[in-house]
Tab-separated table of C-alpha atoms in Angstrom:
chain	number	residue	atom	x	y	z
N	1	MET	CA	-21.874	-5.707	-8.967
N	2	PHE	CA	-19.529	-6.402	-6.564
N	3	TYR	CA	-19.538	-9.993	-8.117
N	4	PHE	CA	-18.438	-7.925	-11.770
N	5	LEU	CA	-15.095	-6.338	-9.269
N	6	LEU	CA	-14.207	-10.426	-7.966
N	7	ILE	CA	-13.724	-11.055	-11.143
N	8	ILE	CA	-11.682	-8.753	-12.550
N	9	ALA	CA	-9.392	-8.329	-9.509
N	10	ILE	CA	-9.027	-12.191	-9.317
N	11	GLY	CA	-8.651	-12.869	-12.870
N	12	LEU	CA	-5.813	-9.987	-13.604
N	13	PRO	CA	-3.199	-11.080	-12.497
N	14	LEU	CA	-4.299	-14.272	-13.741
N	15	VAL	CA	-4.891	-13.770	-17.270
N	16	ALA	CA	-1.687	-11.620	-16.991
N	17	PRO	CA	0.870	-12.404	-19.463
N	18	GLN	CA	4.769	-12.903	-16.965
N	19	ARG	CA	6.065	-10.440	-17.454
N	20	TYR	CA	2.389	-8.554	-16.540
N	21	LYS	CA	2.116	-10.190	-13.173
N	22	TYR	CA	3.003	-6.711	-11.192
N	23	VAL	CA	1.008	-4.915	-13.019
N	24	ALA	CA	-2.154	-6.748	-12.808
N	25	LEU	CA	-1.460	-6.582	-9.652
N	26	ILE	CA	-1.202	-3.267	-8.609
N	27	GLY	CA	-4.939	-2.687	-10.645
N	28	SER	CA	-6.180	-5.887	-8.771
N	29	MET	CA	-4.867	-3.359	-5.013
N	30	LEU	CA	-7.091	-0.111	-6.968
N	31	VAL	CA	-10.445	-2.366	-8.450
N	32	LEU	CA	-10.180	-4.360	-4.314
N	33	PHE	CA	-10.430	-0.534	-3.406
N	34	ILE	CA	-13.637	-0.132	-4.694
N	35	PRO	CA	-15.320	-2.626	-1.847
N	36	TRP	CA	-12.852	-1.393	0.872
N	37	GLY	CA	-13.026	1.930	0.950
N	38	LEU	CA	-15.643	2.487	-1.559
N	39	GLN	CA	-18.830	0.717	-0.303
N	40	TYR	CA	-21.442	1.815	1.471
N	41	GLU	CA	-23.624	0.717	4.425
N	42	MET	CA	-22.268	-2.891	3.206
N	43	THR	CA	-21.184	-3.934	6.377
N	44	GLN	CA	-22.835	-5.647	9.580
N	45	ASP	CA	-20.561	-3.243	11.459
N	46	TRP	CA	-21.360	0.151	9.077
N	47	ASP	CA	-23.927	1.191	12.593
N	48	MET	CA	-21.443	0.367	14.828
N	49	ASN	CA	-18.796	2.139	13.090
N	50	PHE	CA	-20.329	5.553	12.002
N	51	GLU	CA	-21.358	5.229	16.333
N	52	ARG	CA	-17.877	5.628	17.001
N	53	TRP	CA	-17.489	8.535	14.595
N	54	THR	CA	-20.055	9.904	16.438
N	55	MET	CA	-18.539	9.575	20.193
N	56	VAL	CA	-15.457	10.606	19.024
N	57	ASN	CA	-16.698	13.537	17.054
N	58	ILE	CA	-19.819	15.573	17.899
N	59	GLU	CA	-20.473	13.881	21.098
N	60	HIS	CA	-17.426	14.085	22.342
N	61	ARG	CA	-16.807	10.971	24.535
N	62	LEU	CA	-15.401	7.279	24.837
N	63	GLU	CA	-17.587	4.910	26.878
N	64	PHE	CA	-20.831	3.311	25.386
N	65	GLU	CA	-23.639	3.647	27.676
N	66	SER	CA	-22.270	-0.365	28.742
N	67	GLY	CA	-19.405	0.833	30.122
N	68	ARG	CA	-16.975	-0.640	27.128
N	69	VAL	CA	-14.858	1.818	25.482
N	70	ILE	CA	-13.074	2.779	22.917
N	71	GLU	CA	-9.143	2.385	22.512
N	72	PRO	CA	-7.575	6.081	22.976
N	73	LEU	CA	-4.678	5.477	19.386
N	74	TYR	CA	-8.294	4.237	17.017
N	75	ALA	CA	-10.401	7.474	18.557
N	76	TYR	CA	-7.448	10.151	18.193
N	77	LEU	CA	-6.790	8.926	14.699
N	78	MET	CA	-10.836	9.349	13.822
N	79	THR	CA	-10.239	12.818	14.986
N	80	LEU	CA	-7.247	13.895	12.968
N	81	PHE	CA	-9.880	13.666	10.353
N	82	PHE	CA	-12.936	15.494	11.598
N	83	PRO	CA	-13.889	17.776	10.573
N	84	LYS	CA	-12.278	18.654	7.265
N	85	PHE	CA	-12.396	15.073	5.273
N	86	GLY	CA	-15.302	13.253	7.624
N	87	PHE	CA	-16.316	9.839	7.805
N	88	PHE	CA	-15.524	9.017	4.488
N	89	THR	CA	-12.358	9.689	3.678
N	90	TRP	CA	-11.751	7.913	7.409
N	91	LEU	CA	-12.655	4.524	5.432
N	92	MET	CA	-10.439	5.430	2.546
N	93	THR	CA	-7.512	6.054	4.365
N	94	CYS	CA	-8.562	2.961	6.375
N	95	ALA	CA	-8.534	1.067	2.834
N	96	VAL	CA	-5.077	2.503	2.117
N	97	ILE	CA	-3.389	1.594	4.121
N	98	GLU	CA	-4.562	-2.393	4.790
N	99	LEU	CA	-4.754	-2.843	0.502
N	100	SER	CA	-1.194	-1.749	1.223
N	101	VAL	CA	-0.182	-3.334	3.606
N	102	ILE	CA	-1.401	-6.621	1.975
N	103	PHE	CA	-0.218	-5.442	-1.626
N	104	TYR	CA	3.851	-5.689	0.356
N	105	PHE	CA	3.616	-8.650	1.911
N	106	ILE	CA	2.241	-10.627	-1.906
N	107	ARG	CA	4.641	-8.290	-3.630
N	108	LYS	CA	7.434	-9.623	-0.574
N	109	TYR	CA	6.488	-13.002	-0.271
N	110	THR	CA	4.376	-14.579	-2.993
N	111	LEU	CA	5.174	-16.048	-6.728
N	112	SER	CA	3.676	-13.310	-9.231
N	113	SER	CA	2.302	-16.977	-11.215
N	114	LEU	CA	0.538	-17.006	-7.554
N	115	TYR	CA	-1.017	-13.954	-7.228
N	116	TRP	CA	-3.837	-14.586	-8.404
N	117	VAL	CA	-4.287	-17.189	-5.442
N	118	VAL	CA	-3.674	-14.588	-2.381
N	119	LEU	CA	-6.571	-13.227	-4.837
N	120	PHE	CA	-9.054	-15.567	-4.815
N	121	VAL	CA	-8.634	-16.700	-0.217
N	122	LEU	CA	-8.391	-12.831	0.265
N	123	MET	CA	-11.618	-12.052	-1.309
N	124	MET	CA	-13.699	-15.875	-1.610
N	125	ASN	CA	-13.542	-16.557	2.204
N	126	PRO	CA	-15.380	-14.989	4.596
N	127	ASN	CA	-13.054	-14.530	7.142
N	128	TYR	CA	-10.660	-12.967	5.645
N	129	GLY	CA	-11.871	-10.219	2.623
N	130	LEU	CA	-14.849	-9.479	3.779
N	131	LEU	CA	-14.474	-10.102	7.232
N	132	TYR	CA	-11.401	-7.419	6.906
N	133	ILE	CA	-13.955	-4.736	5.747
N	134	ASN	CA	-16.169	-5.232	7.558
N	135	SER	CA	-14.245	-4.943	11.067
N	136	ASN	CA	-12.415	-1.687	10.442
N	137	ARG	CA	-10.594	-1.161	13.525
N	138	GLN	CA	-9.213	-4.283	14.394
N	139	MET	CA	-7.855	-5.045	10.570
N	140	LEU	CA	-6.000	-2.102	11.594
N	141	SER	CA	-4.654	-2.880	14.465
N	142	VAL	CA	-3.882	-6.208	12.413
N	143	VAL	CA	-1.919	-3.660	10.368
N	144	PHE	CA	0.443	-2.409	13.369
N	145	SER	CA	1.151	-5.686	14.259
N	146	MET	CA	2.006	-7.036	10.678
N	147	PHE	CA	4.815	-4.088	10.790
N	148	ALA	CA	5.569	-5.657	13.901
N	149	VAL	CA	6.405	-8.823	11.956
N	150	ILE	CA	7.460	-6.770	8.749
N	151	LEU	CA	9.979	-5.759	11.235
N	152	MET	CA	10.958	-9.048	13.081
N	153	LEU	CA	11.622	-10.981	8.987
N	154	TYR	CA	13.696	-8.090	8.045
N	155	ASN	CA	16.140	-9.261	11.040
N	156	MET	CA	15.739	-12.309	10.144
N	157	GLU	CA	16.597	-11.855	6.031
N	158	ASN	CA	19.319	-9.104	7.356
N	159	ARG	CA	21.306	-8.499	11.026
N	160	LEU	CA	22.897	-5.333	9.881
N	161	LEU	CA	23.934	-3.771	13.733
N	162	ALA	CA	25.529	-6.122	15.799
N	163	ARG	CA	23.907	-8.875	17.794
N	164	PHE	CA	23.008	-6.896	21.109
N	165	TRP	CA	22.065	-3.373	19.421
N	166	ARG	CA	20.003	-5.378	16.743
N	167	THR	CA	17.663	-7.279	19.292
N	168	ILE	CA	17.157	-3.913	21.504
N	169	ILE	CA	16.000	-2.396	19.138
N	170	LEU	CA	14.229	-5.340	17.257
N	171	SER	CA	12.801	-5.919	20.685
N	172	ILE	CA	11.038	-2.131	21.241
N	173	GLY	CA	10.104	-1.955	18.081
N	174	VAL	CA	7.591	-4.855	17.770
N	175	VAL	CA	6.136	-4.381	21.307
N	176	SER	CA	5.753	-1.309	20.319
N	177	LEU	CA	4.334	-1.634	16.908
N	178	ILE	CA	1.904	-4.420	18.671
N	179	TYR	CA	1.327	-2.253	22.337
N	180	LEU	CA	0.612	1.035	19.388
N	181	GLY	CA	-2.448	-2.126	18.289
N	182	THR	CA	-4.175	-2.876	21.484
N	183	GLN	CA	-4.592	0.639	21.653
N	184	ILE	CA	-7.417	0.757	18.085
N	185	HIS	CA	-8.279	-2.931	19.261
N	186	THR	CA	-7.614	-4.176	22.646
N	187	GLY	CA	-7.700	-8.508	20.963
N	188	ALA	CA	-4.439	-7.017	18.917
N	189	THR	CA	-3.529	-8.279	22.501
N	190	PHE	CA	-3.533	-11.731	21.531
N	191	ALA	CA	-0.805	-10.747	18.717
N	192	TYR	CA	2.132	-11.020	21.831
N	193	LEU	CA	2.140	-15.090	20.668
N	194	LEU	CA	3.793	-13.922	17.634
N	195	VAL	CA	7.057	-12.710	18.879
N	196	PRO	CA	7.298	-16.698	20.219
N	197	VAL	CA	5.737	-17.881	16.738
N	198	TYR	CA	9.376	-15.293	15.846
N	199	LEU	CA	11.690	-17.495	18.889
N	200	TYR	CA	11.419	-20.197	17.831
N	201	VAL	CA	11.168	-20.027	13.970
N	202	LYS	CA	14.725	-17.908	14.419
N	203	ASN	CA	15.785	-20.339	16.166
N	204	ARG	CA	15.093	-23.379	15.222
N	205	GLU	CA	15.964	-23.988	11.287
N	206	ARG	CA	15.079	-26.920	11.101
N	207	SER	CA	12.301	-29.338	13.176
N	208	GLN	CA	11.594	-32.489	13.043
N	209	LYS	CA	8.719	-33.089	10.904
N	210	TRP	CA	7.193	-37.116	13.321
N	211	LEU	CA	6.818	-34.971	15.964
N	212	MET	CA	5.563	-31.899	14.512
N	213	LEU	CA	2.938	-33.815	13.173
N	214	LEU	CA	1.789	-35.628	15.941
N	215	ILE	CA	2.086	-32.202	18.743
N	216	PHE	CA	0.270	-29.857	16.156
N	217	ASN	CA	-2.909	-32.910	14.758
N	218	ALA	CA	-2.850	-33.674	19.265
N	219	LEU	CA	-4.110	-30.498	19.338
N	220	TYR	CA	-6.552	-30.092	16.444
N	221	PHE	CA	-8.434	-33.545	17.366
N	222	SER	CA	-8.234	-32.883	21.002
N	223	ARG	CA	-11.079	-30.094	20.361
N	224	PHE	CA	-13.348	-32.681	18.992
N	225	PHE	CA	-12.380	-34.265	23.461
N	226	LEU	CA	-11.039	-31.377	25.275
N	227	ASN	CA	-13.863	-29.264	27.384
N	228	ILE	CA	-11.917	-25.906	28.196
N	229	ASP	CA	-14.964	-24.499	29.673
N	230	ASP	CA	-13.352	-25.143	32.778
N	231	ILE	CA	-10.169	-23.454	32.288
N	232	MET	CA	-11.580	-20.031	31.046
N	233	VAL	CA	-13.081	-19.948	34.378
N	234	ILE	CA	-10.275	-20.419	36.522
N	235	SER	CA	-8.536	-17.733	34.192
N	236	MET	CA	-11.608	-15.579	34.275
N	237	PHE	CA	-10.366	-15.446	37.778
N	238	GLN	CA	-6.423	-14.100	37.309
N	239	VAL	CA	-7.756	-11.983	34.929
N	240	ASP	CA	-9.475	-9.834	38.036
N	241	ASP	CA	-7.142	-9.721	40.072
N	242	PHE	CA	-4.451	-8.739	37.780
N	243	ASP	CA	-7.354	-5.758	36.359
N	244	ILE	CA	-6.735	-6.344	32.649
N	245	ALA	CA	-9.834	-4.078	31.593
N	246	GLY	CA	-11.430	-5.227	28.672
N	247	PHE	CA	-10.206	-8.610	28.674
N	248	GLU	CA	-12.126	-10.150	30.514
N	249	SER	CA	-15.586	-10.535	27.909
N	250	TYR	CA	-12.627	-12.344	25.267
N	251	LEU	CA	-11.600	-14.935	27.318
N	252	GLU	CA	-15.823	-15.587	28.079
N	253	GLU	CA	-16.073	-16.509	24.447
N	254	PHE	CA	-13.284	-18.609	24.585
N	255	SER	CA	-15.585	-22.729	24.291
N	256	ASN	CA	-16.731	-25.454	22.827
N	257	THR	CA	-19.434	-26.529	23.730
N	258	ASP	CA	-21.507	-25.111	21.970
N	259	ARG	CA	-19.282	-25.195	18.884
N	260	SER	CA	-20.191	-26.156	15.920
N	261	TYR	CA	-17.952	-27.536	13.222
N	262	SER	CA	-18.843	-27.637	9.388
N	263	LEU	CA	-17.725	-31.237	6.874
N	264	VAL	CA	-16.349	-28.854	5.019
N	265	GLU	CA	-14.347	-26.997	6.461
N	266	GLN	CA	-12.799	-29.257	8.455
N	267	PRO	CA	-11.255	-31.564	6.298
N	268	LEU	CA	-9.793	-29.330	4.125
N	269	TYR	CA	-8.228	-27.040	7.443
N	270	PHE	CA	-6.868	-30.811	8.657
N	271	LEU	CA	-4.900	-30.590	4.989
N	272	ILE	CA	-3.389	-27.503	4.256
N	273	MET	CA	-2.090	-27.500	8.007
N	274	ASN	CA	-0.558	-30.805	7.533
N	275	ALA	CA	0.791	-29.718	4.679
N	276	ALA	CA	2.625	-27.008	6.194
N	277	ILE	CA	4.342	-29.507	8.447
N	278	TRP	CA	5.345	-32.527	5.792
N	279	PHE	CA	6.590	-28.947	4.014
N	280	TYR	CA	8.302	-27.057	6.722
N	281	ASN	CA	11.497	-27.707	6.715
N	282	GLU	CA	10.951	-26.412	2.523
N	283	LEU	CA	10.246	-23.983	3.694
N	284	ASP	CA	11.914	-20.685	3.932
N	285	THR	CA	11.939	-18.663	7.296
N	286	PRO	CA	8.680	-15.913	5.974
N	287	HIS	CA	7.117	-19.391	4.928
N	288	ARG	CA	7.728	-20.518	8.302
N	289	PHE	CA	6.944	-18.260	10.815
N	290	PHE	CA	3.268	-17.986	8.094
N	291	ALA	CA	3.295	-22.587	8.908
N	292	ILE	CA	2.940	-21.961	12.155
N	293	CYS	CA	0.886	-18.768	12.872
N	294	GLY	CA	-1.167	-20.456	10.101
N	295	ILE	CA	-1.512	-23.832	11.877
N	296	LEU	CA	-1.909	-22.091	15.512
N	297	GLY	CA	-5.321	-21.006	12.877
N	298	ILE	CA	-6.408	-23.396	12.278
N	299	ILE	CA	-5.771	-25.467	15.582
N	300	GLY	CA	-7.600	-22.032	17.808
N	301	ASP	CA	-10.066	-22.129	15.341
N	302	GLY	CA	-11.619	-25.158	17.410
N	303	PHE	CA	-11.622	-23.104	20.579
N	304	VAL	CA	-13.816	-19.962	20.138
N	305	ILE	CA	-16.834	-18.801	19.679
N	306	ASN	CA	-18.574	-15.616	17.947
N	307	THR	CA	-16.979	-12.895	18.485
N	308	LEU	CA	-14.138	-13.999	19.303
N	309	SER	CA	-12.927	-15.914	16.581
N	310	ARG	CA	-12.061	-12.719	14.981
N	311	ILE	CA	-9.138	-12.239	17.465
N	312	LEU	CA	-7.325	-15.123	15.082
N	313	CYS	CA	-6.870	-12.430	12.249
N	314	TYR	CA	-3.656	-11.859	13.772
N	315	PHE	CA	-2.680	-15.713	12.776
N	316	ASN	CA	-4.735	-16.294	9.629
N	317	ILE	CA	-3.756	-13.080	7.623
N	318	TYR	CA	-0.985	-15.145	6.628
N	319	MET	CA	-3.312	-18.273	5.993
N	320	LEU	CA	-2.680	-15.701	1.896
N	321	PHE	CA	0.956	-16.391	1.819
N	322	LEU	CA	1.479	-19.942	3.146
N	323	ILE	CA	-1.303	-21.432	0.424
N	324	PRO	CA	0.305	-19.790	-2.231
N	325	ARG	CA	4.073	-21.149	-0.758
N	326	LEU	CA	1.916	-24.697	-0.665
N	327	VAL	CA	0.843	-24.888	-3.870
N	328	GLU	CA	4.497	-24.046	-5.286
N	329	CYS	CA	5.439	-26.796	-3.362
N	330	CYS	CA	2.992	-29.627	-4.527
N	331	GLU	CA	3.483	-29.050	-7.775
N	332	GLU	CA	8.137	-28.285	-7.430
N	333	HIS	CA	6.431	-32.318	-6.447
N	334	LYS	CA	4.585	-33.444	-8.541
N	335	THR	CA	4.827	-36.571	-10.842
N	336	GLU	CA	2.767	-38.492	-13.277
N	337	ASN	CA	1.332	-40.700	-9.493
N	338	SER	CA	0.541	-37.726	-7.406
N	339	LEU	CA	-0.649	-35.604	-10.807
N	340	ILE	CA	-4.304	-36.642	-9.939
N	341	PHE	CA	-3.612	-36.177	-6.464
N	342	VAL	CA	-2.526	-31.912	-6.972
N	343	ARG	CA	-5.123	-31.715	-9.517
N	344	ALA	CA	-7.942	-32.718	-6.194
N	345	VAL	CA	-6.084	-30.844	-4.142
N	346	TYR	CA	-6.647	-27.499	-6.450
N	347	THR	CA	-9.887	-28.421	-7.530
N	348	LEU	CA	-11.041	-29.078	-3.552
N	349	LEU	CA	-9.243	-25.045	-3.088
N	350	ILE	CA	-10.922	-23.784	-5.635
N	351	LEU	CA	-14.741	-25.761	-4.905
N	352	TYR	CA	-14.111	-24.260	-1.224
N	353	GLY	CA	-13.826	-20.683	-1.969
N	354	LEU	CA	-17.376	-20.413	-4.829
N	355	PHE	CA	-18.703	-22.876	-1.598
N	356	MET	CA	-18.031	-20.893	1.033
N	357	PHE	CA	-18.617	-17.594	-0.789
N	358	TYR	CA	-21.759	-18.507	-1.781
N	359	LYS	CA	-22.897	-20.099	1.546
N	360	CYS	CA	-21.642	-16.317	3.295
N	361	GLN	CA	-23.389	-13.898	0.515
N	362	THR	CA	-27.179	-16.509	0.707
N	363	GLN	CA	-27.106	-17.157	4.967
N	364	GLY	CA	-24.579	-15.201	6.269
N	365	GLU	CA	-25.710	-12.217	8.288
N	366	TYR	CA	-22.948	-9.942	7.222
N	367	TYR	CA	-22.625	-10.302	4.078
N	368	THR	CA	-25.987	-10.581	2.499
N	369	ARG	CA	-25.972	-6.809	1.940
N	370	TRP	CA	-22.898	-7.248	-1.164
N	371	ALA	CA	-25.657	-8.790	-3.263
N	372	ASP	CA	-26.693	-4.818	-3.146
N	373	PHE	CA	-23.764	-3.408	-4.050
N	374	LYS	CA	-23.486	0.579	-2.983
N	375	THR	CA	-20.828	2.821	-3.470
N	376	ILE	CA	-20.721	6.087	-1.204
N	377	PHE	CA	-21.496	8.155	-3.868
N	378	SER	CA	-25.783	6.249	-3.605
N	379	ALA	CA	-25.596	7.814	0.035
N	380	PRO	CA	-27.623	10.766	0.077
N	381	HIS	CA	-24.835	13.158	1.760
N	382	TRP	CA	-21.926	13.261	2.392
N	383	MET	CA	-20.245	11.664	6.471
């Protein structure tokens, strides 16, 4: 059933006539709500998510035996659903919020004929949709960072207030929203890096293409030569000096010593990164922001391991809205000579998505449960 739902969700906006693309996108979101909000024990983190719920609402404690503490805003939000609504209603509400924000970005920043591309990347790449469903707490914090991005992009597109007051209101709003995200998941601390990305995009309408190619490719290839483990040891001492609770566990997983690189993934991400740089000056302001975020996510992927790789969600999620724009750019520059190349790129993207989805369904410990899809209606009792 799970595979059938994905086919419907991706296929609706693909086959729908142009005038019904928007309606088809709404239909796709409704279909995705089933695996997103109604799944039962399909995710690797299901037991951990329910344990947090039990700790907060039944045991009335926030600290695990290991000493790790549940973030206060996340705990408070869960208490709002207990005992009247329950754990299932909490998950469904989270799904509605998360899908609504994704829908907003798709609708605003993606050409209607390419809605299906966003949904394809979202659900075929295990580092997106399936990870978001699995990591419910982190996805909620990502949503708060996306609210901050909405505010920043709105400021770039609609300058309604005087510069001084606009700067004050924007600064307070953005910092507050990201801070709220950190109170849901500590990893949202990395989302503060979205602010310098915004400032760069806002103050530089055009960039030197060849300089960007040189710098970002040098950083990309440095993963194969640079050992950052020693740098992280020094950083951990600095974190201890500042007493940033819970943050040191992330620094321990900044490493590329034991990092393995896929011969399928690396060429594709290299292609996407360089396409984003090549077309950068042709993109509008929001998509330039998405491009820089996507590039940082691709580069950062070479230096993180284990669960720390999830922090890249705060940057990689904007790849969902960048890739369709890159596809659009390829179409705009398509000639008879480049037609074969463009088609090859499309084929590579589709084959990559299918390959990754097959791999995660057969080998990935986080996703094998989806093959035997169950909904909350098959649960022995309402939770």
